Short mmCIF file of C-alpha atoms in Angstrom, two decimals:
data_model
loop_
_atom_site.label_atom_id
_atom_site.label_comp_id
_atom_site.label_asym_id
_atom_site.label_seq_id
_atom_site.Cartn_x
_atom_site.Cartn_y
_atom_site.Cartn_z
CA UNK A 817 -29.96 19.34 -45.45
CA UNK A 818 -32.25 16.12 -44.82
CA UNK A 819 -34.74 16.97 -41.83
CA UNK A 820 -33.79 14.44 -39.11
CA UNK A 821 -37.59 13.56 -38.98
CA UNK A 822 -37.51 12.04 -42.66
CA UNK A 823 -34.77 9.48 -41.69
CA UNK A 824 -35.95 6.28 -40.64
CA UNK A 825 -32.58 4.89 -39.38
CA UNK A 826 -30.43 6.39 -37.02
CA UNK A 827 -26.11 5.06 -36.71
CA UNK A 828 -24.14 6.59 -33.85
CA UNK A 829 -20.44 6.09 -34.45
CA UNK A 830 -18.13 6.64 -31.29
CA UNK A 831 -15.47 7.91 -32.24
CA UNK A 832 -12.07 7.08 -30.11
CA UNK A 833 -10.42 11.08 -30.00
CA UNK A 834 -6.63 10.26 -29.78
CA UNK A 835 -3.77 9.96 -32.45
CA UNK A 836 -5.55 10.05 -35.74
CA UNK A 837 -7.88 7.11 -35.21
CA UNK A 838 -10.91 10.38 -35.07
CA UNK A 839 -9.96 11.41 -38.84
CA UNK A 840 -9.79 7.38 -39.75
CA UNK A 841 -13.52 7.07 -38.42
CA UNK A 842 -14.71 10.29 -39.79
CA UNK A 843 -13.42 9.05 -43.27
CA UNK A 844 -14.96 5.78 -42.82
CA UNK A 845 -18.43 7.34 -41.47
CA UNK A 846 -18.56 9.51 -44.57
CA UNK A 847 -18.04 6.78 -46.94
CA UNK A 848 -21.33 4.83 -44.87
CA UNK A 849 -23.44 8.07 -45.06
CA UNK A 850 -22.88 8.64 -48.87
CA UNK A 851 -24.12 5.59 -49.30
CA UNK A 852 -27.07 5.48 -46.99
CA UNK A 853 -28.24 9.37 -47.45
CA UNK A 854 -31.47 8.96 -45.99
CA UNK A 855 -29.74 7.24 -42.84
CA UNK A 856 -28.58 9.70 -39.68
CA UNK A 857 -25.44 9.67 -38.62
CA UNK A 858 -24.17 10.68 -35.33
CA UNK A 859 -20.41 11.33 -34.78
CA UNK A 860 -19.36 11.27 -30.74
CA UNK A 861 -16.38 12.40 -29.74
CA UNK A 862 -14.77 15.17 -27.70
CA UNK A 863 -14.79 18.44 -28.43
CA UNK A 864 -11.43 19.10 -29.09
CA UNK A 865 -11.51 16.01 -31.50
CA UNK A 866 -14.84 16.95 -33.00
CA UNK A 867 -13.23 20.82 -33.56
CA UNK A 868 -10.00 19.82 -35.16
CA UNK A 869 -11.83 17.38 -37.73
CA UNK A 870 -14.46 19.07 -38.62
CA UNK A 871 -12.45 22.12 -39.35
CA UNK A 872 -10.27 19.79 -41.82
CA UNK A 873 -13.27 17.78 -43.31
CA UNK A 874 -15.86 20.35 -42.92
CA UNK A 875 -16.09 20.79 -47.13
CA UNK A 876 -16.46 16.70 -47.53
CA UNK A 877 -18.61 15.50 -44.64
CA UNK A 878 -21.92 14.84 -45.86
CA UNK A 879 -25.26 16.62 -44.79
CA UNK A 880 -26.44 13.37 -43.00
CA UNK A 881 -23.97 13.56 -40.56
CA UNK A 882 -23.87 15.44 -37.14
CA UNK A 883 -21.04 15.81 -34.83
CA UNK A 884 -21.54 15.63 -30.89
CA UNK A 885 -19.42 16.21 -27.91
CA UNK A 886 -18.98 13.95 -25.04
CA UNK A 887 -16.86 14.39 -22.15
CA UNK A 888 -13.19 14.23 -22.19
CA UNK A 889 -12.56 13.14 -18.17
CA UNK A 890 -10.26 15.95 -17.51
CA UNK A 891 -10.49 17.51 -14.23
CA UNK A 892 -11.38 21.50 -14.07
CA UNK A 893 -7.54 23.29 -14.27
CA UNK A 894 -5.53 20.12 -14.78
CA UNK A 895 -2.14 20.79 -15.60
CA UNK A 896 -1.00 18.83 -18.80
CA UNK A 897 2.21 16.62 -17.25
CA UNK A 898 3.49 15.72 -21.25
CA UNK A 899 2.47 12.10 -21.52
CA UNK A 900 0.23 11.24 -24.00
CA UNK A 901 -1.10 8.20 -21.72
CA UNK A 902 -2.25 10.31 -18.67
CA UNK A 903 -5.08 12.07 -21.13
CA UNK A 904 -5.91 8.99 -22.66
CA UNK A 905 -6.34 7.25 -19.18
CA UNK A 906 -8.87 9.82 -18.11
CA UNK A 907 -10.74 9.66 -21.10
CA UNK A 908 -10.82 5.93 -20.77
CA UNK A 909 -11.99 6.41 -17.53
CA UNK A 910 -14.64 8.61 -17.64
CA UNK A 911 -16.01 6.01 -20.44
CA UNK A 912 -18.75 4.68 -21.31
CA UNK A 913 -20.84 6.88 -19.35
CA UNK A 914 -19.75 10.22 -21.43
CA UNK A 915 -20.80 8.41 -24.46
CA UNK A 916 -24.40 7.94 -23.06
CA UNK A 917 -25.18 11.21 -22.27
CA UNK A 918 -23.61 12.26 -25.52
CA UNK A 919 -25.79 9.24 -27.36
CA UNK A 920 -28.71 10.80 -24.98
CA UNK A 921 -28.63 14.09 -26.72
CA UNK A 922 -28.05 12.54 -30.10
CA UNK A 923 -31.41 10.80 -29.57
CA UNK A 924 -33.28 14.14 -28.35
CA UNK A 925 -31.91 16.47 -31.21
CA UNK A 926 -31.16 13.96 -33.94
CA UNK A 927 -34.16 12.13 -34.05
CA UNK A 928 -37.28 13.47 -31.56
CA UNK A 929 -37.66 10.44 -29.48
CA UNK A 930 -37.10 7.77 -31.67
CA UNK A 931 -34.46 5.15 -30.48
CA UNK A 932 -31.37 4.20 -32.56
CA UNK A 933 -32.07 1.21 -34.75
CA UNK A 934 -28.00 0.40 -34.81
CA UNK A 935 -24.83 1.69 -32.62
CA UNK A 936 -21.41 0.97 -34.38
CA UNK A 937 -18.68 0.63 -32.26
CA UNK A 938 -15.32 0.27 -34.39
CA UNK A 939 -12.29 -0.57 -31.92
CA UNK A 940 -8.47 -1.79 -32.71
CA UNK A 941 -7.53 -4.75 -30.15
CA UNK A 942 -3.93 -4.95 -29.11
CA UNK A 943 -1.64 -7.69 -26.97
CA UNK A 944 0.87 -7.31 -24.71
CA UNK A 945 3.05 -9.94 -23.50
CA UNK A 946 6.78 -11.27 -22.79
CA UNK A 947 6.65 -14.77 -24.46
CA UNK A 948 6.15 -16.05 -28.20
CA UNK A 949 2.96 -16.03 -29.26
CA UNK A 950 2.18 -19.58 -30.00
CA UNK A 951 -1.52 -18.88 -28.86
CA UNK A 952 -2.21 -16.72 -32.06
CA UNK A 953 -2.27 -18.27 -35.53
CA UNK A 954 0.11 -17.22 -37.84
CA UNK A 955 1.98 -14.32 -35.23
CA UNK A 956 4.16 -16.97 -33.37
CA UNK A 957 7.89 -15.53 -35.19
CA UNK A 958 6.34 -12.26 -32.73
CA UNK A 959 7.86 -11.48 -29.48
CA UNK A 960 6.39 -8.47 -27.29
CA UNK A 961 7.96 -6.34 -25.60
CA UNK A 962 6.40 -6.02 -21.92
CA UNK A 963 4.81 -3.03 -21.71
CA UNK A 964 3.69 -1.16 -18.45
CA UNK A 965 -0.08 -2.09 -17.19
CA UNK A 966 -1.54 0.37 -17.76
CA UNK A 967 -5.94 1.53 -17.63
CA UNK A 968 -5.42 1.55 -21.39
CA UNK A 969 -4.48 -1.90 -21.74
CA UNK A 970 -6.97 -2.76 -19.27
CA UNK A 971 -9.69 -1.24 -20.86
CA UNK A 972 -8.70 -2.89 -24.34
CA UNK A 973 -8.99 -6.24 -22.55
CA UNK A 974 -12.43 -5.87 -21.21
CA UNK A 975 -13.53 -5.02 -25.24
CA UNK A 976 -11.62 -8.52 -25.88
CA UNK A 977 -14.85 -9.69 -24.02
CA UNK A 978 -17.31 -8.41 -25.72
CA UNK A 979 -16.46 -8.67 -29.17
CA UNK A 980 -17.72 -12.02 -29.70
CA UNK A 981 -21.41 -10.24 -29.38
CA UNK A 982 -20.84 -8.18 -31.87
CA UNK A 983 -23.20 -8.48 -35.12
CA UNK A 984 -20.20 -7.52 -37.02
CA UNK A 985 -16.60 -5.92 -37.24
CA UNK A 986 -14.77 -3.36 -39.04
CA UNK A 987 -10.92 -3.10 -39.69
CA UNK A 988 -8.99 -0.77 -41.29
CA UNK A 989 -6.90 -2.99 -43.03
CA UNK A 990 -6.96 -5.03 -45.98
CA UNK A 991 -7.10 -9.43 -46.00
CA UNK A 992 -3.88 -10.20 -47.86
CA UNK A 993 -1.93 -8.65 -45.40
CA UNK A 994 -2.62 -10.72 -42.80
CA UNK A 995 -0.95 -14.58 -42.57
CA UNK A 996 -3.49 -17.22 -43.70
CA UNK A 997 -3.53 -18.70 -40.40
CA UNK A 998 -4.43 -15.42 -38.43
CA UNK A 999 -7.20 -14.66 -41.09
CA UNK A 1000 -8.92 -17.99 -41.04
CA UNK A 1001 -8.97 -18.07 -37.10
CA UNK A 1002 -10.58 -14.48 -37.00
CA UNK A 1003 -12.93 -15.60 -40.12
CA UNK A 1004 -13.78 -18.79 -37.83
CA UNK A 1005 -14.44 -16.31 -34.61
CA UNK A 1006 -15.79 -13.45 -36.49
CA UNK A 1007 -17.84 -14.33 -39.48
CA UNK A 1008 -19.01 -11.13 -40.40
CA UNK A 1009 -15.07 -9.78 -40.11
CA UNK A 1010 -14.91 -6.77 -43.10
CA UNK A 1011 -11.71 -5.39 -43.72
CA UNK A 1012 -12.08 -2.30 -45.53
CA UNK A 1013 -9.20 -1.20 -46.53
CA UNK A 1014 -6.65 1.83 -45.63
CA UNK A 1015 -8.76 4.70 -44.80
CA UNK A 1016 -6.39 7.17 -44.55
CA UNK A 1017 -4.64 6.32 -48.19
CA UNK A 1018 -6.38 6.11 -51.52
CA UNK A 1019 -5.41 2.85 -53.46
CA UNK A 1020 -4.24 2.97 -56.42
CA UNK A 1021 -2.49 6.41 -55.62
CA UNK A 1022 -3.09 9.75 -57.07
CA UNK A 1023 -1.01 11.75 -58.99
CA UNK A 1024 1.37 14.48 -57.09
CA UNK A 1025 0.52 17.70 -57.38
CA UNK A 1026 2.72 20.07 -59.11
CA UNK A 1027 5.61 21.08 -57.56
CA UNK A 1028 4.90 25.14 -57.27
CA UNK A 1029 1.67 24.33 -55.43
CA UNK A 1030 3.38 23.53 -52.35
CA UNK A 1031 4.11 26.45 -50.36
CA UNK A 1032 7.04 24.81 -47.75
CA UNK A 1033 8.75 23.71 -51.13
CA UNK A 1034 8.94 20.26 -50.04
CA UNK A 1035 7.69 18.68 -53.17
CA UNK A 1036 10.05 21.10 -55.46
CA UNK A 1037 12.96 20.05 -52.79
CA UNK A 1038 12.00 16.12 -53.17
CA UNK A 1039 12.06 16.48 -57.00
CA UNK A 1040 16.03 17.38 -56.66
CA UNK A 1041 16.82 14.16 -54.92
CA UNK A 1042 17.46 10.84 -56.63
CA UNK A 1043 15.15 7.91 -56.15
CA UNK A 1044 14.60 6.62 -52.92
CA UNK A 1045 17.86 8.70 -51.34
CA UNK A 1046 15.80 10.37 -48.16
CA UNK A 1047 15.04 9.94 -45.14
CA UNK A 1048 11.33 10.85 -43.88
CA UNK A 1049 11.20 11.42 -40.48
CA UNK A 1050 7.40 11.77 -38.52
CA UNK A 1051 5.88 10.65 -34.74
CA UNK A 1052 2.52 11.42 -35.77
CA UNK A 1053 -0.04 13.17 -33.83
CA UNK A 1054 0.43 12.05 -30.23
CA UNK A 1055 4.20 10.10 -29.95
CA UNK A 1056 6.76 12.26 -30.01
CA UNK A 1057 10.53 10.89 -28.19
CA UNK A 1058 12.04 12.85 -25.02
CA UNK A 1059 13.96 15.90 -25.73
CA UNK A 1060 17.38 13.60 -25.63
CA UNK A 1061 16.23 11.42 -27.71
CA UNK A 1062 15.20 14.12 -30.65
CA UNK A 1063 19.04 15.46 -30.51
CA UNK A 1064 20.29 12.43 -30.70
CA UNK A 1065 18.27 11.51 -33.88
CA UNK A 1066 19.43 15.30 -35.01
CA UNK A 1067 23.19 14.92 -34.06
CA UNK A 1068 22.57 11.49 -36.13
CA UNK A 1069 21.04 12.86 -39.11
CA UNK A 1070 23.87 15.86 -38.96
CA UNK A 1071 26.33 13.29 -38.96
CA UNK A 1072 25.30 10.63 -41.50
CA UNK A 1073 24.55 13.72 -44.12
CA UNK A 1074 21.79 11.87 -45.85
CA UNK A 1075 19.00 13.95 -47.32
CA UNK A 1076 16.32 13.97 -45.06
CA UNK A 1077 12.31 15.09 -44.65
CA UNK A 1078 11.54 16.02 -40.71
CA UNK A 1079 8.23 16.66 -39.73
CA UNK A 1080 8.45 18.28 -36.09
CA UNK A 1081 5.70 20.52 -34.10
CA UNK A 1082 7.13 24.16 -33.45
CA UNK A 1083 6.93 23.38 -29.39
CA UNK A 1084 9.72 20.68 -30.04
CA UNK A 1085 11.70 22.12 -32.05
CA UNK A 1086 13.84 23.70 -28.71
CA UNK A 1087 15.50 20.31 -28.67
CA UNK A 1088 17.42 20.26 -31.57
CA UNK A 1089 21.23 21.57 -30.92
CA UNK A 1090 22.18 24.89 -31.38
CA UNK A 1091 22.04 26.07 -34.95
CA UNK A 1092 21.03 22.84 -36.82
CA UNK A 1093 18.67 23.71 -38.48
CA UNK A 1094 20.88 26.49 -40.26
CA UNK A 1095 23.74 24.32 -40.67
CA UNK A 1096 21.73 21.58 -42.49
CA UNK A 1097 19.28 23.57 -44.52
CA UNK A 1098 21.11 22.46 -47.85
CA UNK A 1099 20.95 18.65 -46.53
CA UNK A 1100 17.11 18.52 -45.75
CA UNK A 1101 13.68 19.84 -44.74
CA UNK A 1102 12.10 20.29 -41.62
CA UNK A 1103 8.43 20.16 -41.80
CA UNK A 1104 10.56 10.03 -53.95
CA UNK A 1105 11.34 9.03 -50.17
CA UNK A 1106 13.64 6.06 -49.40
CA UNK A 1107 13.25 5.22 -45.33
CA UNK A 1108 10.21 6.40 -42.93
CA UNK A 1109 12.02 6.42 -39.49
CA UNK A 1110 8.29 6.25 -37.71
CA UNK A 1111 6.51 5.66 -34.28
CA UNK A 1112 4.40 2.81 -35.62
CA UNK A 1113 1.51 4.66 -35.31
CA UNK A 1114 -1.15 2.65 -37.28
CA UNK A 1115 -1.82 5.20 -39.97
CA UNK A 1116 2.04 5.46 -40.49
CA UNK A 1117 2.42 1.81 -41.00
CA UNK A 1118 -0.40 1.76 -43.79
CA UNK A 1119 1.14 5.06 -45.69
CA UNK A 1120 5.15 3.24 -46.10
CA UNK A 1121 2.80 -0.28 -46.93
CA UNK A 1122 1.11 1.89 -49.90
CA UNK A 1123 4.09 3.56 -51.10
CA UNK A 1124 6.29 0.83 -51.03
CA UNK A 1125 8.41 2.13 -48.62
CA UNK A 1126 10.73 0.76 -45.88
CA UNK A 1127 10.25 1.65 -41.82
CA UNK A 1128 12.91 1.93 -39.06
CA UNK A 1129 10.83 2.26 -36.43
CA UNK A 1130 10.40 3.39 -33.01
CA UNK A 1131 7.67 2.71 -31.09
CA UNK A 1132 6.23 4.44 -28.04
CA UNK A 1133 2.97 3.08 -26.50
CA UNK A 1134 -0.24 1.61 -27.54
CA UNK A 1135 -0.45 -0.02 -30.64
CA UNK A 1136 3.33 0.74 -31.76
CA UNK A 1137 4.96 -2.28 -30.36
CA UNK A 1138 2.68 -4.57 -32.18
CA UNK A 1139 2.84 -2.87 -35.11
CA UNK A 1140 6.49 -2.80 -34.76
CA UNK A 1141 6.90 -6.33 -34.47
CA UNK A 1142 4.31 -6.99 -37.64
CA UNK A 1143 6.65 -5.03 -39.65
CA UNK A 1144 9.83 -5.96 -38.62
CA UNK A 1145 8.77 -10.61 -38.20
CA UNK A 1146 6.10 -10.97 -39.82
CA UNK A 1147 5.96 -8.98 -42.95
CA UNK A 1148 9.56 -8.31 -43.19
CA UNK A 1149 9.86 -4.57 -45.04
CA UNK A 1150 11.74 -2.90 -41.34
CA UNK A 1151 13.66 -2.76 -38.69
CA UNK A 1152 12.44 -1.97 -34.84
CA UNK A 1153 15.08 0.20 -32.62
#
């Protein structure tokens, strides 16, 4: 490894730890530090983030880049309620000033006592509203849903403010997706506006691996279905519907007899009715597809756009009503329930 002393420039990248926007950064900061090895990177996040990354990266993240925690604004023996948005609210919180100490310490042990030369700051902005939006170029066909107010949405508006100061910005997303009136108005705002592509999927694909590499049998299963016949089924990392909700889309699923994929965590899977997982084990998988019934999560959206495959989705919070209503009026390849 590069001693920290020996690199002149010094990157902090603060990395939001919710959903799967950590991994997205963590790709994105690799790519930077491969091709800047004699720059530092530090990677800020929490410590629960920085663990369950690392542990999945730890074989690809370059020498040149050092992970370090910052505080996650959860009171001493808080008692998880369920919702996703109550964590998220106390990080948001107890932000920005856990990122300073954390960017303190990355100045102490990363570089002596030399000051960073650059901080990048990579954010998604997202809008909330009842009526059309006429004010946006190229999204009026969009309406949104109103969503609750809540410290999340509030904190997303205040970085509404201060992105015009910002040297440049980053996307995750690629420039013919957007319309050519919402492009040129960002371009005319934003200059220095780089879209860099999905992070999360590699473009043009690779190849499947074989079939009796996959332990759950999944691929062999997916090989014994006809073209574009199933169902795939995922919430991501942080959405996941009420316990109703998940036997309806079982009893559903049971009912319409389509062959299905079902990605569920084990703690959920007390929801589904008695015995269906038996009774169905010949119709699908739980764990060539031809629907993604998905919570809109961002990097769900990009995987069906890559793979050329249709949504029905069903979003929960955040980001997932936008990206709902992208899909669904504006680009045209789902449905939103």
């Amino acid at each position: 490894m590069l001693p920290t002393q020996s690199l002149k420039e010094h990157v902090a990248i603060l990395a939001f730890p919710f959903g799967s926007h950590d991994r997205t950064i963590l790709r994105l900061a690799c790519r930077l530090a491969r091709a800047a090895p004699n720059v530092q990177f530090s990677f800020l996040t929490t410590a629960k983030s920085n663990d369950s990354i690392f542990s999945t990266f730890k074989l690809d993240v370059p020498n040149n880049i050092r992970a370090y925690n910052v505080e996650d604004g959860v009171p001493a023996n808080d008692v998880f309620s369920g919702n996703p948005v109550e964590r998220l609210d106390l990080f948001l919180k107890a932000t920005p000033a856990n990122f300073q100490k954390g960017l303190d310490v990355a100045v102490t042990y990363g570089r002596g006592h030399a000051s960073f030369s650059d901080m990048v700051v990579v954010t998604k902005m997202v809008a909330n509203s009842n009526q059309t939006l006429e004010v946006i170029p190229g999204l009026s066909p969009m309406h949104v849903r109103h969503s609750k107010e809540t410290f999340f949405s509030y904190t997303l508006s205040k970085i509404g403010c201060v992105l015009p100061r910002s040297t440049a910005i980053v996307m995750n997303f690629c420039q013919e997706l957007y319309p050519t009136a919402l492009f040129d108005d960002l371009k005319s705002m934003f200059p220095a506006l780089l879209n860099v592509g999905f992070l999360t999927q590699e473009l043009p694909l690779p190849p499947l691996p074989p079939s009796d590499s996959d332990a759950t049998e999944c691929l062999s299963w997916l090989d014994k279905q006809s073209s574009k016949s199933v169902e795939y089924i995922s919430f991501g990392t942080a959405a996941t519907p009420a316990g109703l909700e998940l036997k309806a889309l079982a009893e559903a699923v049971e009912e319409r007899g389509i062959p299905y994929l079902w990605c569920l965590k084990d703690d959920h899977k007390h929801h589904l009715p008695n015995g269906f997982i038996k009774r169905i084990s010949k119709q699908g998988k739980l764990v060539s597809t031809g629907v993604f019934v998905t919570h809109c999560g961002a990097n769900s959206v990009f995987e069906s756009v890559a793979n050329g495959v249709p949504m029905i989705c069903r979003p929960m919070f955040g980001d997932h009503w936008m990206n709902g209503r992208v899909v669904e009026e504006i680009w045209g390849i789902g449905v939103k329930i």
